[in-house]
């Protein structure tokens, strides 16, 4: 077997890590165990982003997805005390069986599409040009700089950017409203 | 790097299928939610891989928005789960039967 290059070897390492961790998310019993393996899977995907030369996205993924969203999950699990060691399979056995069949069907569907697609292997990695931002460069070429993110976000994707900010505001309002104590409405009916 | 685009897409589809299996099988509603995030992560992996191999920045930009939407969705979803837990004192999805006919 010929020696793999470092990036190829790292791809196999991260890919194995991600697949094993995500399988364990599904299979582990307690929710905290699933959360820990989910964090590991997300960090593995961040490593794969580094291999794809998307360095900013790799750090963004680890910081935001694994570092904020999953930490929120862990907070909620610990707050609710949701450590009930439920059995893995649902109460009715046929639900687990149907779930496995759906998994197999979806995976077979992907395999069919990927095997009939012959043009993926034609795409090669381009050498990444250093962005000079002169007038003649195409701004949507792949670069590794953060500057190109900012450029695209404020010109081509300005509307989704503003809408995403609005969405975050609405989500914050929704969370505040949902966390209120709802008093019983019996008093209003008796007046 | 000698890894083709095929490998990344196969990996993303495996991740997506595992997340789907988790959503269908697990009974703890928080773990169901986590497997939903796993499906989203599979899609962003496919996006970044296609963006890299097609020499475009658009896929990377779109990942921003996906992570933003995922964060907002997780916040609101967990608030709903906490409110539900305060009422029913369980996280077992098989006991959420109030809307059942």
Short mmCIF file of C-alpha atoms in Angstrom, two decimals:
data_model
loop_
_atom_site.label_atom_id
_atom_site.label_comp_id
_atom_site.label_asym_id
_atom_site.label_seq_id
_atom_site.Cartn_x
_atom_site.Cartn_y
_atom_site.Cartn_z
CA UNK A 1 0.00 0.00 0.00
CA UNK A 2 1.45 3.31 -0.99
CA UNK A 3 1.89 5.95 1.62
CA UNK A 4 -0.91 8.45 1.95
CA UNK A 5 -0.18 12.12 2.02
CA UNK A 6 -0.85 13.91 5.25
CA UNK A 7 -4.07 15.53 4.04
CA UNK A 8 -5.44 12.23 2.79
CA UNK A 9 -4.58 10.53 6.05
CA UNK A 10 -6.21 13.36 7.99
CA UNK A 11 -9.31 13.05 5.86
CA UNK A 12 -9.66 9.39 6.78
CA UNK A 13 -9.01 10.16 10.44
CA UNK A 14 -11.64 12.91 10.57
CA UNK A 15 -14.13 10.94 8.49
CA UNK A 16 -13.87 7.93 10.79
CA UNK A 17 -14.18 10.17 13.82
CA UNK A 18 -17.30 11.84 12.46
CA UNK A 19 -19.05 8.62 11.41
CA UNK A 20 -18.26 6.76 14.64
CA UNK A 21 -19.23 9.73 16.82
CA UNK A 22 -22.52 10.30 15.03
CA UNK A 23 -23.36 6.60 15.22
CA UNK A 24 -22.71 6.75 18.94
CA UNK A 25 -24.95 9.81 19.26
CA UNK A 26 -27.78 7.64 18.02
CA UNK A 27 -26.84 4.58 20.01
CA UNK A 28 -25.77 5.80 23.45
CA UNK A 29 -28.28 5.59 26.23
CA UNK A 30 -28.08 8.78 28.27
CA UNK A 31 -28.63 12.19 26.65
CA UNK A 32 -25.43 13.61 28.12
CA UNK A 33 -23.44 10.82 26.47
CA UNK A 34 -25.11 11.62 23.17
CA UNK A 35 -24.31 15.31 23.64
CA UNK A 36 -20.63 14.58 24.26
CA UNK A 37 -20.34 12.49 21.11
CA UNK A 38 -22.24 15.13 19.18
CA UNK A 39 -19.66 17.72 20.21
CA UNK A 40 -16.94 15.34 19.03
CA UNK A 41 -18.70 14.84 15.71
CA UNK A 42 -19.08 18.58 15.19
CA UNK A 43 -15.40 19.19 15.94
CA UNK A 44 -14.59 16.44 13.44
CA UNK A 45 -16.67 18.18 10.79
CA UNK A 46 -14.79 21.38 11.63
CA UNK A 47 -11.58 19.49 10.93
CA UNK A 48 -12.99 18.43 7.56
CA UNK A 49 -13.69 22.08 6.80
CA UNK A 50 -10.03 22.78 7.47
CA UNK A 51 -9.12 20.10 4.93
CA UNK A 52 -11.41 21.81 2.43
CA UNK A 53 -9.44 25.06 2.87
CA UNK A 54 -12.42 26.76 4.52
CA UNK A 55 -10.45 27.84 7.56
CA UNK A 56 -12.81 30.53 8.74
CA UNK A 57 -15.77 28.20 8.49
CA UNK A 58 -13.91 25.52 10.39
CA UNK A 59 -13.32 27.82 13.33
CA UNK A 60 -16.83 29.23 13.00
CA UNK A 61 -18.28 25.73 13.18
CA UNK A 62 -16.29 24.78 16.27
CA UNK A 63 -16.98 28.08 18.02
CA UNK A 64 -20.66 28.47 17.23
CA UNK A 65 -22.06 25.05 16.48
CA UNK A 66 -20.02 22.91 18.86
CA UNK A 67 -19.19 25.65 21.32
CA UNK A 68 -22.50 27.47 21.73
CA UNK A 69 -25.36 25.35 20.39
CA UNK A 70 -24.19 22.10 21.94
CA UNK A 71 -23.33 23.83 25.20
CA UNK A 72 -26.92 25.11 25.22
CA UNK A 73 -28.06 21.52 24.78
CA UNK A 74 -25.92 20.40 27.71
CA UNK A 75 -27.29 23.22 29.87
CA UNK A 76 -30.85 22.21 29.09
CA UNK A 77 -30.18 18.52 29.74
CA UNK A 78 -28.63 19.32 33.09
CA UNK A 79 -31.40 21.74 33.97
CA UNK A 80 -34.17 19.32 33.19
CA UNK A 81 -32.43 16.41 34.81
CA UNK A 82 -33.29 14.41 31.70
CA UNK A 83 -31.05 11.52 32.59
CA UNK A 84 -33.77 8.96 32.34
CA UNK A 85 -32.13 5.82 31.03
CA UNK A 86 -34.77 5.05 28.48
CA UNK A 87 -34.56 1.96 26.40
CA UNK A 88 -33.30 2.54 22.91
CA UNK A 89 -36.13 0.98 21.02
CA UNK A 90 -39.56 2.55 21.22
CA UNK A 91 -42.45 0.94 23.02
CA UNK A 92 -43.80 -0.66 19.89
CA UNK A 93 -41.08 -2.70 18.28
CA UNK A 94 -42.24 -2.04 14.75
CA UNK A 95 -41.25 1.64 15.00
CA UNK A 96 -37.60 0.72 15.41
CA UNK A 97 -37.88 -1.72 12.57
CA UNK A 98 -39.47 0.89 10.28
CA UNK A 99 -36.79 3.37 11.28
CA UNK A 100 -34.09 0.95 10.22
CA UNK A 101 -35.85 0.29 6.93
CA UNK A 102 -36.08 4.05 6.27
CA UNK A 103 -32.40 4.41 7.05
CA UNK A 104 -31.54 1.64 4.60
CA UNK A 105 -33.80 3.09 1.90
CA UNK A 106 -32.34 6.59 2.24
CA UNK A 107 -28.79 5.26 2.18
CA UNK A 108 -29.59 3.14 -0.87
CA UNK A 109 -31.08 6.20 -2.55
CA UNK A 110 -27.88 8.15 -1.97
CA UNK A 111 -25.80 5.25 -3.22
CA UNK A 112 -27.90 5.00 -6.37
CA UNK A 113 -27.59 8.71 -7.13
CA UNK A 114 -23.87 8.75 -6.43
CA UNK A 115 -23.15 5.66 -8.49
CA UNK A 116 -25.03 6.96 -11.51
CA UNK A 117 -23.29 10.33 -11.29
CA UNK A 118 -20.09 10.17 -13.25
CA UNK A 119 -19.10 13.82 -13.32
CA UNK A 120 -17.96 14.26 -9.73
CA UNK A 121 -14.57 12.82 -10.48
CA UNK A 122 -14.01 15.41 -13.18
CA UNK A 123 -13.87 18.21 -10.68
CA UNK A 124 -10.35 18.84 -9.52
CA UNK A 125 -9.11 21.11 -6.85
CA UNK A 126 -8.11 24.46 -8.27
CA UNK A 127 -5.15 26.24 -6.90
CA UNK A 128 -6.51 28.98 -4.74
CA UNK A 129 -5.57 32.38 -6.04
CA UNK A 130 -4.60 35.05 -3.64
CA UNK A 131 -7.33 37.63 -3.75
CA UNK A 132 -5.90 40.92 -4.90
CA UNK A 133 -9.25 42.65 -5.27
CA UNK A 134 -8.30 44.48 -8.36
CA UNK A 135 -10.99 45.34 -10.85
CA UNK A 136 -10.51 42.23 -12.91
CA UNK A 137 -10.90 39.57 -10.27
CA UNK A 138 -14.14 37.66 -9.91
CA UNK A 139 -15.23 38.20 -6.37
CA UNK A 140 -17.02 34.92 -6.04
CA UNK A 141 -13.94 32.79 -6.65
CA UNK A 142 -12.95 30.57 -3.81
CA UNK A 143 -10.50 32.23 -1.48
CA UNK A 144 -9.45 31.44 2.04
CA UNK A 145 -9.57 35.01 3.26
CA UNK A 146 -12.23 36.37 5.56
CA UNK A 147 -12.37 39.49 3.43
CA UNK A 148 -14.20 37.64 0.67
CA UNK A 149 -16.83 36.54 3.18
CA UNK A 150 -17.39 40.12 4.18
CA UNK A 151 -17.48 41.28 0.60
CA UNK A 152 -20.09 38.76 -0.44
CA UNK A 153 -22.17 39.22 2.67
CA UNK A 154 -22.47 42.94 2.12
CA UNK A 155 -23.04 43.01 -1.60
CA UNK A 156 -24.54 39.89 -3.07
CA UNK A 157 -26.09 38.43 0.07
CA UNK A 158 -27.13 41.62 1.78
CA UNK A 159 -30.81 40.78 1.94
CA UNK A 160 -30.35 37.31 3.52
CA UNK A 161 -27.89 38.89 5.91
CA UNK A 162 -30.41 41.44 7.14
CA UNK A 163 -33.17 38.86 7.27
CA UNK A 164 -30.93 36.59 9.36
CA UNK A 165 -30.40 39.41 11.83
CA UNK A 166 -34.13 39.93 12.02
CA UNK A 167 -34.65 36.20 12.47
CA UNK A 168 -32.28 36.19 15.42
CA UNK A 169 -34.19 39.07 16.99
CA UNK A 170 -37.48 37.25 16.56
CA UNK A 171 -36.01 34.04 17.97
CA UNK A 172 -34.79 35.92 21.02
CA UNK A 173 -38.24 37.41 21.56
CA UNK A 174 -39.80 34.01 21.15
CA UNK A 175 -37.52 32.45 23.72
CA UNK A 176 -38.27 35.20 26.22
CA UNK A 177 -42.01 34.80 25.72
CA UNK A 178 -41.85 31.02 25.97
CA UNK A 179 -39.91 31.16 29.21
CA UNK A 180 -42.51 33.16 31.07
CA UNK A 181 -44.65 31.53 33.68
CA UNK A 182 -48.11 31.19 32.30
CA UNK A 183 -50.67 31.86 35.00
CA UNK A 184 -53.97 30.03 35.01
CA UNK A 185 -56.78 31.93 33.29
CA UNK A 186 -59.47 30.86 35.77
CA UNK A 187 -59.40 34.20 37.52
CA UNK A 188 -60.33 36.08 34.35
CA UNK A 189 -63.28 33.84 33.65
CA UNK A 190 -64.80 34.31 37.08
CA UNK A 191 -64.83 38.11 36.89
CA UNK B 1 -5.07 16.52 -1.82
CA UNK B 2 -6.02 13.36 -3.65
CA UNK B 3 -9.41 12.95 -2.02
CA UNK B 4 -12.09 13.49 -4.62
CA UNK B 5 -15.42 15.18 -4.18
CA UNK B 6 -17.06 11.74 -4.09
CA UNK B 7 -15.63 10.94 -0.69
CA UNK B 8 -17.03 14.09 0.90
CA UNK B 9 -20.46 13.58 -0.60
CA UNK B 10 -20.57 9.96 0.50
CA UNK B 11 -19.58 11.06 3.99
CA UNK B 12 -22.27 13.75 4.03
CA UNK B 13 -24.92 11.28 2.91
CA UNK B 14 -23.87 8.76 5.58
CA UNK B 15 -24.08 11.49 8.22
CA UNK B 16 -27.51 12.53 6.98
CA UNK B 17 -28.80 8.95 7.11
CA UNK B 18 -27.45 8.44 10.62
CA UNK B 19 -29.16 11.66 11.73
CA UNK B 20 -32.40 10.51 10.15
CA UNK B 21 -32.14 7.18 11.94
CA UNK B 22 -31.64 9.01 15.22
CA UNK B 23 -34.68 11.20 14.67
CA UNK B 24 -36.85 8.19 13.96
CA UNK B 25 -35.64 5.85 16.69
CA UNK B 26 -34.72 7.83 19.78
CA UNK B 27 -37.40 8.59 22.35
CA UNK B 28 -35.72 11.33 24.30
CA UNK B 29 -36.87 14.55 22.66
CA UNK B 30 -33.57 16.33 23.31
CA UNK B 31 -31.62 13.58 21.54
CA UNK B 32 -34.11 13.74 18.63
CA UNK B 33 -33.32 17.43 18.37
CA UNK B 34 -29.60 16.72 18.44
CA UNK B 35 -29.92 14.25 15.57
CA UNK B 36 -31.81 16.92 13.63
CA UNK B 37 -28.77 19.18 14.04
CA UNK B 38 -26.66 16.30 12.78
CA UNK B 39 -28.68 16.28 9.56
CA UNK B 40 -28.06 20.00 9.16
CA UNK B 41 -24.35 19.45 9.72
CA UNK B 42 -24.33 16.84 6.95
CA UNK B 43 -25.86 19.33 4.56
CA UNK B 44 -23.32 22.02 5.38
CA UNK B 45 -20.50 19.54 4.82
CA UNK B 46 -21.86 18.81 1.36
CA UNK B 47 -22.21 22.55 0.69
CA UNK B 48 -18.62 23.36 1.63
CA UNK B 49 -17.30 20.41 -0.38
CA UNK B 50 -19.21 21.47 -3.51
CA UNK B 51 -18.15 25.06 -2.98
CA UNK B 52 -14.49 24.09 -2.80
CA UNK B 53 -14.52 21.83 -5.81
CA UNK B 54 -16.48 24.27 -7.96
CA UNK B 55 -14.22 27.23 -7.12
CA UNK B 56 -16.96 29.41 -5.74
CA UNK B 57 -17.55 31.25 -2.51
CA UNK B 58 -21.33 31.01 -2.51
CA UNK B 59 -21.49 27.70 -0.71
CA UNK B 60 -19.35 28.99 2.13
CA UNK B 61 -21.55 32.08 2.52
CA UNK B 62 -24.65 29.95 2.65
CA UNK B 63 -23.17 27.94 5.52
CA UNK B 64 -23.27 31.14 7.57
CA UNK B 65 -26.99 31.39 7.13
CA UNK B 66 -27.55 27.72 7.87
CA UNK B 67 -25.64 27.96 11.15
CA UNK B 68 -27.58 31.12 12.06
CA UNK B 69 -30.91 29.47 11.37
CA UNK B 70 -29.81 26.38 13.27
CA UNK B 71 -28.89 28.48 16.29
CA UNK B 72 -32.24 30.29 16.27
CA UNK B 73 -34.09 27.01 15.80
CA UNK B 74 -32.25 25.35 18.67
CA UNK B 75 -32.96 28.25 21.00
CA UNK B 76 -36.67 28.32 20.29
CA UNK B 77 -36.98 24.53 20.20
CA UNK B 78 -35.27 24.11 23.54
CA UNK B 79 -37.51 26.81 25.05
CA UNK B 80 -40.51 24.84 23.82
CA UNK B 81 -39.07 21.64 25.29
CA UNK B 82 -38.48 23.30 28.65
CA UNK B 83 -42.03 24.67 28.71
CA UNK B 84 -43.34 21.21 27.83
CA UNK B 85 -41.25 19.63 30.55
CA UNK B 86 -42.62 22.04 33.11
CA UNK B 87 -46.10 20.86 32.25
CA UNK B 88 -45.58 17.14 31.78
CA UNK B 89 -42.38 16.41 33.74
CA UNK B 90 -41.06 14.03 31.14
CA UNK B 91 -38.95 14.15 27.99
CA UNK B 92 -40.30 10.94 26.54
CA UNK B 93 -41.84 11.72 23.17
CA UNK B 94 -44.33 8.92 23.56
CA UNK B 95 -46.06 10.77 26.38
CA UNK B 96 -46.72 13.89 24.29
CA UNK B 97 -50.19 12.75 23.34
CA UNK B 98 -52.34 15.82 23.96
CA UNK B 99 -52.98 16.49 20.30
CA UNK B 100 -53.82 12.90 19.55
CA UNK B 101 -57.31 12.30 18.32
#
